Structure formats: C-alpha cells, structure tokens
Tab-separated table of C-alpha atoms and ligand atoms in Angstrom:
chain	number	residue	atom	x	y	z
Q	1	UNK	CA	-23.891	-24.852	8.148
Q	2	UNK	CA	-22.621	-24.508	4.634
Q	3	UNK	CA	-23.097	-20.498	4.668
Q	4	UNK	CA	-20.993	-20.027	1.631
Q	5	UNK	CA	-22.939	-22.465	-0.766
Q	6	UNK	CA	-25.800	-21.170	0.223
Q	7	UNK	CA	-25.562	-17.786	-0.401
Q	8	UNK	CA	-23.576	-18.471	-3.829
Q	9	UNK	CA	-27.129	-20.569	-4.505
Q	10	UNK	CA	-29.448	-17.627	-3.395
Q	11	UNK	CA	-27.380	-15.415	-5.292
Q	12	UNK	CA	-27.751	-16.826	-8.578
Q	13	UNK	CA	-31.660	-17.699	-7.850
Q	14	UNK	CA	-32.167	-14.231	-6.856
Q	15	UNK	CA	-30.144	-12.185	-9.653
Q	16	UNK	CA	-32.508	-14.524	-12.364
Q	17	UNK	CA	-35.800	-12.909	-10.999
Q	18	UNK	CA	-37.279	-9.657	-12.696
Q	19	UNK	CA	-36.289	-7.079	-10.421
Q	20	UNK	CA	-39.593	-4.662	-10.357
Q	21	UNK	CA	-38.233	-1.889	-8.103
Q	22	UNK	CA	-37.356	1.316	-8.490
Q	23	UNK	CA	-34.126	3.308	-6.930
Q	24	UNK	CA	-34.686	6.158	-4.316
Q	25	UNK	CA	-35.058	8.848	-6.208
Q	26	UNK	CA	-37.077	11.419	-3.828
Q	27	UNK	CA	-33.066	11.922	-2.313
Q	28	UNK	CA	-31.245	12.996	-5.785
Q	29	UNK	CA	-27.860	11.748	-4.450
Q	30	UNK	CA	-29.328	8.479	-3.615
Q	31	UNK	CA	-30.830	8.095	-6.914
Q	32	UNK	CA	-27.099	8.308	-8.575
Q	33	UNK	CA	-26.512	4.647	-7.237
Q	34	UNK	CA	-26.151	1.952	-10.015
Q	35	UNK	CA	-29.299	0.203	-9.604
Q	36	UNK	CA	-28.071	-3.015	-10.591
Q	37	UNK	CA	-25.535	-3.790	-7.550
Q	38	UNK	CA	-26.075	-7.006	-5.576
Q	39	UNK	CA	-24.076	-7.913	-2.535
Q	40	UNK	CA	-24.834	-10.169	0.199
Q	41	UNK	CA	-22.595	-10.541	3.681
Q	42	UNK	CA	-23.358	-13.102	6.994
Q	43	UNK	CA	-21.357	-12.971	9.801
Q	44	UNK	CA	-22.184	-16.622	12.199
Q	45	UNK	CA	-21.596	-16.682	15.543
Q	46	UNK	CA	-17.889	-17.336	15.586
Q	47	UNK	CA	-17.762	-14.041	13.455
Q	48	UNK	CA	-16.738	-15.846	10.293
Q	49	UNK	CA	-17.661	-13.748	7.286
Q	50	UNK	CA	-19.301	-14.952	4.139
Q	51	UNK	CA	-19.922	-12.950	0.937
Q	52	UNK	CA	-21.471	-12.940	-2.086
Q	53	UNK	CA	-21.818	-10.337	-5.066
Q	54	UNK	CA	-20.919	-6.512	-4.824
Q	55	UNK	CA	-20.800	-7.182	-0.863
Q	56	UNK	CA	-17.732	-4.890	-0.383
Q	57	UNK	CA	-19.219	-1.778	-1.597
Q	58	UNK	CA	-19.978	0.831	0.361
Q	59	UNK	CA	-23.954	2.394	0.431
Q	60	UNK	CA	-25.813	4.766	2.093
Q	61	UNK	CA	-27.293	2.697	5.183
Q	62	UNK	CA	-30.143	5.291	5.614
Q	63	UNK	CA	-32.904	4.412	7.989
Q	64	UNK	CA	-31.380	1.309	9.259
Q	65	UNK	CA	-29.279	4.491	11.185
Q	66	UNK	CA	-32.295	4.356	13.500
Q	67	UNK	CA	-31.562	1.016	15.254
Q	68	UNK	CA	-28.007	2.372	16.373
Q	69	UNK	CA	-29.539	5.715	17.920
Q	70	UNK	CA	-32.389	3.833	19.447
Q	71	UNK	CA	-30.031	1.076	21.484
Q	72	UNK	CA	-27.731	4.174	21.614
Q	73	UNK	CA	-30.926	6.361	23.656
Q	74	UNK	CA	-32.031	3.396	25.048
Q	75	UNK	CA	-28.914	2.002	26.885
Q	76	UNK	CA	-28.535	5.617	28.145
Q	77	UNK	CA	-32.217	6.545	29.870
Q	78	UNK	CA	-33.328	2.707	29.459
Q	79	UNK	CA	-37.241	2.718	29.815
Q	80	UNK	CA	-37.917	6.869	30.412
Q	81	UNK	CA	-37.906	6.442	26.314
Q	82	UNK	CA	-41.230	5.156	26.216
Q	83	UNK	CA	-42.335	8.796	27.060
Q	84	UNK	CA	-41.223	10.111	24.301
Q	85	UNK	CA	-42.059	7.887	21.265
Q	86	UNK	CA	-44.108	4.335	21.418
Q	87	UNK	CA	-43.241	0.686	20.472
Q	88	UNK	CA	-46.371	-0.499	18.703
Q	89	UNK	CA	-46.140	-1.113	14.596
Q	90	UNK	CA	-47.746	1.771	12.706
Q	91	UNK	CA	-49.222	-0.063	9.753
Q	92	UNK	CA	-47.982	3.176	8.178
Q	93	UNK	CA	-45.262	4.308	5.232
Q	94	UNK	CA	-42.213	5.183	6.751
Q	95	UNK	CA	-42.537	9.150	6.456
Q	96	UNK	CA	-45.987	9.472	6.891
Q	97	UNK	CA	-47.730	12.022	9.014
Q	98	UNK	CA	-51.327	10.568	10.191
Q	99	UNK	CA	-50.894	9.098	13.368
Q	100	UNK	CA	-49.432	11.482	15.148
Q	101	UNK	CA	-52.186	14.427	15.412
Q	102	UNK	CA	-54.483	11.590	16.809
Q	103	UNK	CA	-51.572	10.309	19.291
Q	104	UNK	CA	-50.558	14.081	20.532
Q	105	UNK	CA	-46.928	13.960	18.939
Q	106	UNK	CA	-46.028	10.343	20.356
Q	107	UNK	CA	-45.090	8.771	17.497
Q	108	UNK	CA	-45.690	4.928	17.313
Q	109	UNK	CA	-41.998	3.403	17.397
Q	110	UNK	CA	-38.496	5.082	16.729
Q	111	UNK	CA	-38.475	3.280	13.114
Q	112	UNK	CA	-40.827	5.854	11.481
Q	113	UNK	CA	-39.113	8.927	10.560
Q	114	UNK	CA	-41.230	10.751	13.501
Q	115	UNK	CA	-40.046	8.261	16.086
Q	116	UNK	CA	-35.993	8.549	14.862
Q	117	UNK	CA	-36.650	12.758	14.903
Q	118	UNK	CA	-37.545	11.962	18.675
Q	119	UNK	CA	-34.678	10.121	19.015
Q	120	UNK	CA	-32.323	12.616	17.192
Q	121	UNK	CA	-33.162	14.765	19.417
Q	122	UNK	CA	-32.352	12.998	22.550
Q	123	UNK	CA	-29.353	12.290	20.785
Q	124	UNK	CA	-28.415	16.087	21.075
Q	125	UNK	CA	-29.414	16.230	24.439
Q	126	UNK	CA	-27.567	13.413	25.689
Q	127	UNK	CA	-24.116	13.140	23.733
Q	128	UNK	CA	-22.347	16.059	23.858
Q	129	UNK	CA	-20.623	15.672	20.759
Q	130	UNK	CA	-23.560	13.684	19.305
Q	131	UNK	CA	-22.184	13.427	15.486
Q	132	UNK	CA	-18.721	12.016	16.821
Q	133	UNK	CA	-19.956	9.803	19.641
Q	134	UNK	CA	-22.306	7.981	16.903
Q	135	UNK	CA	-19.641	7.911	14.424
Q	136	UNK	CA	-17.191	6.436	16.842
Q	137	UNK	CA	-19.565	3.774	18.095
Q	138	UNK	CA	-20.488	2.587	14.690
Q	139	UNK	CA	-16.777	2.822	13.957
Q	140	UNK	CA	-16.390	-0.038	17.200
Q	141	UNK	CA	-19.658	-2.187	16.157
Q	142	UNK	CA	-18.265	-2.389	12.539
Q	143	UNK	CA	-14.343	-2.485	13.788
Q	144	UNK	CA	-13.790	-0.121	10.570
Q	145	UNK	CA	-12.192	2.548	11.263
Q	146	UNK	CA	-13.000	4.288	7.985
Q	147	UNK	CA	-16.848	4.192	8.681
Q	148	UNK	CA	-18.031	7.876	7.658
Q	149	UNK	CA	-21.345	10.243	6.737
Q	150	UNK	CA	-21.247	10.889	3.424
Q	151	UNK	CA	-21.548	14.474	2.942
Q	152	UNK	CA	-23.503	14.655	-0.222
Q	153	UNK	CA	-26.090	12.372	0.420
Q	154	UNK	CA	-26.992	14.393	3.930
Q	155	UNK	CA	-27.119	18.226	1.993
Q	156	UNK	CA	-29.098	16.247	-0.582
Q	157	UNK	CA	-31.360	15.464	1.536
Q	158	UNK	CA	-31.850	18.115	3.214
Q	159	UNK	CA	-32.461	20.576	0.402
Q	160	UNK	CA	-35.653	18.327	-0.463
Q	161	UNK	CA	-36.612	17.262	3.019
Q	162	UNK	CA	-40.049	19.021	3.243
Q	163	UNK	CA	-41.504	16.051	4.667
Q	164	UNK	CA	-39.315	15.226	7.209
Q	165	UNK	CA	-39.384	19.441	8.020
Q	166	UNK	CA	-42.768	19.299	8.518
Q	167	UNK	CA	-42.565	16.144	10.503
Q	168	UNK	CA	-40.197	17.528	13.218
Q	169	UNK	CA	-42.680	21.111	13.234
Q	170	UNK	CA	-45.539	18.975	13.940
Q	171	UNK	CA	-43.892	17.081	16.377
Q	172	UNK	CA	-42.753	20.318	18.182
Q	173	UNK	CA	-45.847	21.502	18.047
Q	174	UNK	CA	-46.701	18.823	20.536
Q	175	UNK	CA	-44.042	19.882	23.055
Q	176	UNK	CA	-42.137	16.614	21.769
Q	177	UNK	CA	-38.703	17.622	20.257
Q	178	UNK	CA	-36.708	20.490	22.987
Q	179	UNK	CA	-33.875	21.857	20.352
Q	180	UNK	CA	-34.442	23.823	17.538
Q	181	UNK	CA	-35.869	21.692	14.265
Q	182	UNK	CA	-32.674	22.629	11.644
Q	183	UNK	CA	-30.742	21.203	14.327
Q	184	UNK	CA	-32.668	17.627	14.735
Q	185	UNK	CA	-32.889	17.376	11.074
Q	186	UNK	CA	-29.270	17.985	10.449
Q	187	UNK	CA	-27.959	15.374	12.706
Q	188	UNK	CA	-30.840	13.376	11.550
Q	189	UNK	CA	-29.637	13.768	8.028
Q	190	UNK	CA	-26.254	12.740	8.824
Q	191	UNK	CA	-27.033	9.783	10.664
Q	192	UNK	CA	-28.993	8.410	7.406
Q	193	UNK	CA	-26.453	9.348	5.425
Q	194	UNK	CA	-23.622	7.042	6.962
Q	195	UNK	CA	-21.768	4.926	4.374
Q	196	UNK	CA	-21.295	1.126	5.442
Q	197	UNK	CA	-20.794	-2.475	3.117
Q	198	UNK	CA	-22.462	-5.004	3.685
Q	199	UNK	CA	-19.704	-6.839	5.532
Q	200	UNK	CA	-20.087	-3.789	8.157
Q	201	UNK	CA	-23.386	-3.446	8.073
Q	202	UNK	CA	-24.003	-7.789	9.589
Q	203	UNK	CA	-20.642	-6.735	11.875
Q	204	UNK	CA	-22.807	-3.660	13.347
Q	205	UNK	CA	-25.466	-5.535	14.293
Q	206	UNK	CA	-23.696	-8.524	15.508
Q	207	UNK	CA	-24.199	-6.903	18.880
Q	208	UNK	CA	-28.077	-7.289	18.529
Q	209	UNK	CA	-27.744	-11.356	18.111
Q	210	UNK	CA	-25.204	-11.537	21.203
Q	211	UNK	CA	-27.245	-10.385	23.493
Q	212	UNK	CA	-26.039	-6.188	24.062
Q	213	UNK	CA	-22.512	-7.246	23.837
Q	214	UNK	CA	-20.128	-6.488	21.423
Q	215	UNK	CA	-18.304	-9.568	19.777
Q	216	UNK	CA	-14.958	-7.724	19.562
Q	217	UNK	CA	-14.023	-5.832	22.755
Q	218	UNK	CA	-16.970	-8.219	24.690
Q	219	UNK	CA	-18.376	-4.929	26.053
Q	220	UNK	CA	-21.884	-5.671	27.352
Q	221	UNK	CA	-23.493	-2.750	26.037
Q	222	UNK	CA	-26.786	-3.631	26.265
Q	223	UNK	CA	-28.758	-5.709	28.944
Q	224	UNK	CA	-30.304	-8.992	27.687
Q	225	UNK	CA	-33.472	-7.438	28.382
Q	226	UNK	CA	-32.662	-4.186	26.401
Q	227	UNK	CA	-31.344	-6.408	23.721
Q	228	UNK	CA	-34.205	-8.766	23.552
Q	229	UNK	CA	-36.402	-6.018	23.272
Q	230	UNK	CA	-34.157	-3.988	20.419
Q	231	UNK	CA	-35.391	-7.178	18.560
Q	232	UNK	CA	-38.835	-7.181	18.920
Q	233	UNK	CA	-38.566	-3.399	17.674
Q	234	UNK	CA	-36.995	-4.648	14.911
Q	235	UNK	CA	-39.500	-7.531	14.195
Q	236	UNK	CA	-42.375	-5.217	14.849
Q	237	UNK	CA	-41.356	-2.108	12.970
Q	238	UNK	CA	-37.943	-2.660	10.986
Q	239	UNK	CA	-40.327	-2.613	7.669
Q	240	UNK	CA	-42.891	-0.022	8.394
Q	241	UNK	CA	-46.011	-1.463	6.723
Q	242	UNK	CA	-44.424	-4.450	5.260
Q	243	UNK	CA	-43.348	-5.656	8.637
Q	244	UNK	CA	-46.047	-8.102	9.026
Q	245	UNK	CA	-44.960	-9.657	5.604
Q	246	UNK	CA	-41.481	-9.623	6.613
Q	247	UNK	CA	-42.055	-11.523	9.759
Q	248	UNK	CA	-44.570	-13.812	7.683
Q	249	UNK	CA	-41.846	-14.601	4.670
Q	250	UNK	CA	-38.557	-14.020	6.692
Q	251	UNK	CA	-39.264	-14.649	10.353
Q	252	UNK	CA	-36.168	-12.731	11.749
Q	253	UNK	CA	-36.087	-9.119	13.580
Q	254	UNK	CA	-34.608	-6.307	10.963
Q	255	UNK	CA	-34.330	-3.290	9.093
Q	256	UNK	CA	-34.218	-1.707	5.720
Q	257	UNK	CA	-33.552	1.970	4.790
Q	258	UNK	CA	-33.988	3.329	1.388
Q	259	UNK	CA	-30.426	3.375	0.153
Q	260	UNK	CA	-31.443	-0.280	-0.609
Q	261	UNK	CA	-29.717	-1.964	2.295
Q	262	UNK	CA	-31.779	-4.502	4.598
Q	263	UNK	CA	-30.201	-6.577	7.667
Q	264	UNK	CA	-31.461	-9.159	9.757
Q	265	UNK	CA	-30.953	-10.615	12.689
Q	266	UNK	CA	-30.731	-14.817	14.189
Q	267	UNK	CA	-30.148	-14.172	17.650
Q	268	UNK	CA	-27.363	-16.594	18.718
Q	269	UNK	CA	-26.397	-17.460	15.171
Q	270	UNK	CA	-26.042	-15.082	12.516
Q	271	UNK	CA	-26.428	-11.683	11.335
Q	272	UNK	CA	-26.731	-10.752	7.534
Q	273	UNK	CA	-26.751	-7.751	5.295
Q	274	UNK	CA	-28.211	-7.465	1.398
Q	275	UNK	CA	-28.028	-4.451	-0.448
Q	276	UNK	CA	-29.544	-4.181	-3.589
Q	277	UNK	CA	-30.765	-0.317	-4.738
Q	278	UNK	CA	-34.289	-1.005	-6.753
Q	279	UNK	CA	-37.070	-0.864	-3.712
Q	280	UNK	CA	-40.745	-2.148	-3.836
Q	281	UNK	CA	-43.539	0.049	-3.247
Q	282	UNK	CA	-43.079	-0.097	0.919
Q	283	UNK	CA	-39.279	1.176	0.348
Q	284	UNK	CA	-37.843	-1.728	0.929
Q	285	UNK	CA	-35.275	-3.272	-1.472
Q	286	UNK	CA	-37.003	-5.842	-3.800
Q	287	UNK	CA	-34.285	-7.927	-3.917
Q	288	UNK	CA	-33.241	-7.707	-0.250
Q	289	UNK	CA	-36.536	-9.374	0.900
Q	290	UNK	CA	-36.396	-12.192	-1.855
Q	291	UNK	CA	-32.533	-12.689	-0.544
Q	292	UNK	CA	-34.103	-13.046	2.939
Q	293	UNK	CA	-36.873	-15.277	2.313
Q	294	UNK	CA	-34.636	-17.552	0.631
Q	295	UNK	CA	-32.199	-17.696	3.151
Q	296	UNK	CA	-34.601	-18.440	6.287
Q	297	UNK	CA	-36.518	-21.302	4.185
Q	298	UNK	CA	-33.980	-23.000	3.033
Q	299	UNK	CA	-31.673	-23.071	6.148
Q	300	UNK	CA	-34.699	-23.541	8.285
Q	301	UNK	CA	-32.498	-20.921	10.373
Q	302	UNK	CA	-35.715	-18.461	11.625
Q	303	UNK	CA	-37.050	-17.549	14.830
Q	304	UNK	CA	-40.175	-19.468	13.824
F	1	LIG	N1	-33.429	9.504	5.225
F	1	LIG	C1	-34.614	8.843	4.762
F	1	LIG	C2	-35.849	9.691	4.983
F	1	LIG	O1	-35.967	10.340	5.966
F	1	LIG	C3	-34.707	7.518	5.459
F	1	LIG	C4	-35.933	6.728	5.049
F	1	LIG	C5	-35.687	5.252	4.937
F	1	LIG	O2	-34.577	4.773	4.770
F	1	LIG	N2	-36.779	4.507	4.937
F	1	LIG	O3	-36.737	9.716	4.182
C-alpha cells in the first residue's frame, strides 16, 4: 500500500476544508496551542513510519492516556476490573455526571472521565511508584526515551478541575475510589497531561494491532483475548457520544482526547495518529475525524 501518497493526498484534501472547531479552552494551558497545526503519522505492520504535516510535534495526548492505564489495570487483575467500572458505551459527553447516581458509582467504561478516575485509582493501588511505572511503559511502547508529563498542562488543570473534583467525590461517595480524591486527581492529571507526537502516539499503540505484544522487545503484554477486547473498548467508547459515528464513518477501534490528538487502530496492519487542536462539539478534533474517514474509504483498509 502506497501509505505515503496517500496521506500527502488526505493531507491536502483535508487542510482545504473549513475547519469549524474550536481549541480546548476549559484547560487554559491547552488553549495556548496554535490551533492551526496539522500532523498525521502511520506506522504498518513492518513498523515503517509515514508522515505528513506538523507530525513531529509534540501535544498534550490527554484522554487517549486512558487506553494505556486501562490495558495497564487490565493486564494486572485481568477481568476483577469489571467490578469496578463497566464496558458498555455511555451515549454521554466525556465528563458528564448522569449515569452514575442511577448505576451506584459504576461508571459505564474506563473512557469517561468517571471510568479513568476508577482506573487512576487502581493505578495507585497497584504500582507502587504509579507516575514512574506509567511513564516508563509509555517510554517502551513509544521507544522514546524523552516521553514526559508536561507540568503545566497538569497544574492547569487542576486549578479548574471542578468537574472532574466532583466526579471522583461522587464516585467515593459510592464506596468506588479507596485513596484520598487530591490524590486520584493528581495522578489523573498527570497522566492526561503526557506530551507525545504523532509518530509516538501510532508507535504506542502499535501494541493494540499486534495482538498485546510489543513490536520492539516482542514482549507479549497482553493476551489476544485482553487485546481483542482493549479494541472493542476502543470501538465502543474511544469517542464518548460520537462513537457510533466514528465506527459508522471510520470503522476502526480508537481514541481522541481533547489536546486534539485522535489514533486508530487496523489490527494486523496499521496504526495511525492525527493531531489537529480545533475540536467539534463531542471534543473530538474536527480535523482528526475527516483525516480518518478519508483514510479508511479510500484504502478500503477498515474492520468493516
Ligand atoms: N483531562 C481532560 C479532562 O478530564 C481529558 C478529557 C479528554 O481528553 N476528553 O477533562
């Protein structure tokens, strides 16, 4: 498959349509970003890497963080998760609140921002040094060495995280999150804040499409069936209540997160990262989806 062509002819399809989104400004850091950056990065099989645009820059990944502490939580206690958090779509935004009063503090999947507080705080009780361990296993998946949390964006955060505050209270209140709320958020913070190109960012998930293991070091680090079902989380949930559209215009498993970033995933073939700031109205980058939709149709390369 001609990758490179095709993205340089996405590219210049894309970057002629009126962008209509808006950066992430509810973060301040976040909102600091030049809106007008456009990169695109695939990584096939044979871990060739093809780029396009402002695909070497680095960006906050943001929720996309989620995926790595889920298959991080879920390779450790493997189905015992299901307790603690669901795997059902939620039809909902991706910080809202009303499910979980109705659903006693379960929330629906770790992709919502109540499901990855749940999983933050498994992360504290199972890593001991959770911070490091996650920065260190990104640091493999990526093979950068110079992956890092981006201190800013994190504080920034938190100083206007009310939402997310009142999310992890709530969820407490249930009996649902064991250590104390500022610490969940801050190592929740963190994790959103990590810093990653888009060349990383289709490298990190490159585990996800080779079913658990990782291409470099061929670690199997998740099971097939672990792995299989890491993408159908993704293809369920990765778009919070654009997911069904996703799966309708892209067909492929994925994730977005705020800082404009989206990845998806071809099992057995490719992985690829956009980033492009401006978001629609779900939160997910406007440009990122119309990258996506392009790519799938015209490669006929989908799950579909
Ligand atoms: N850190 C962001 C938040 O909690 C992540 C949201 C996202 O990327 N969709 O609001």
């Amino acid at each position: 498959m001609a990758y490179q062509d095709i993205l340089d002819g996405i590219y210049n399809e894309v970057i002629q349509i009126e962008n209509t989104g808006k950066v992430a400004d509810y973060i301040p850091e976040l909102a600091k970003v030049d809106a007008n950056k456009f990169g695109i990065a695939l990584v096939d099989k044979h871990q060739n890497v093809f780029t396009k645009g402002d695909a070497l820059e680095k960006f906050s990944i943001q929720s996309i963080s989620k995926v790595i502490t889920t298959s991080l939580i879920f390779s450790k206690i493997g189905n015992d998760l299901w307790e603690r958090v669901g795997y059902e779509p939620s039809g909902n935004s991706f910080n809202s609140l009303v499910q979980l009063e109705n659903e006693n503090g379960i929330p629906r999947n770790p992709f919502i921002n109540a499901g990855a507080l749940v999983i933050a705080d498994l992360m504290l009780d199972h890593f001991e040094n959770p911070k490091k361990f996650l920065l260190d296993f990104v640091r493999d998946l990526t093979e950068n060495p110079n992956i890092n949390y981006n201190e800013n964006v994190a504080q920034s955060e938190k100083a206007f995280g009310y939402r997310n505050a009142a999310l992890v209270n709530f969820i407490k209140s249930f009996g649902n999150i064991k250590n104390e709320p500022e610490a969940v958020l801050d190592f929740y913070y963190h994790q959103c804040s990590i810093e990653m190109t888009c060349v990383d960012l289709a490298k990190c998930f490159q585990v996800f499409s080779n079913n658990g293991v990782i291409p470099k070091s061929d670690k199997k680090f998740l099971s097939t069936s672990k792995c299989k079902r890491m993408n159908a989380l993704m293809q369920m949930c990765g778009f919070y209540d654009q997911a069904g559209e996703f799966t309708f215009k892209v067909g492929l498993p994925g994730k977005s997160g705020v800082g404009g970033g989206v990845v998806a995933v071809f099992p057995n073939h490719y992985t690829v990262a956009v980033w492009s700031p401006k978001l629609n109205k779900k939160g997910n980058s406007f440009y990122g989806l119309e990258t996506l939709e392009r790519l799938t149709t015209e490669t006929s390369l989908s799950i579909f």
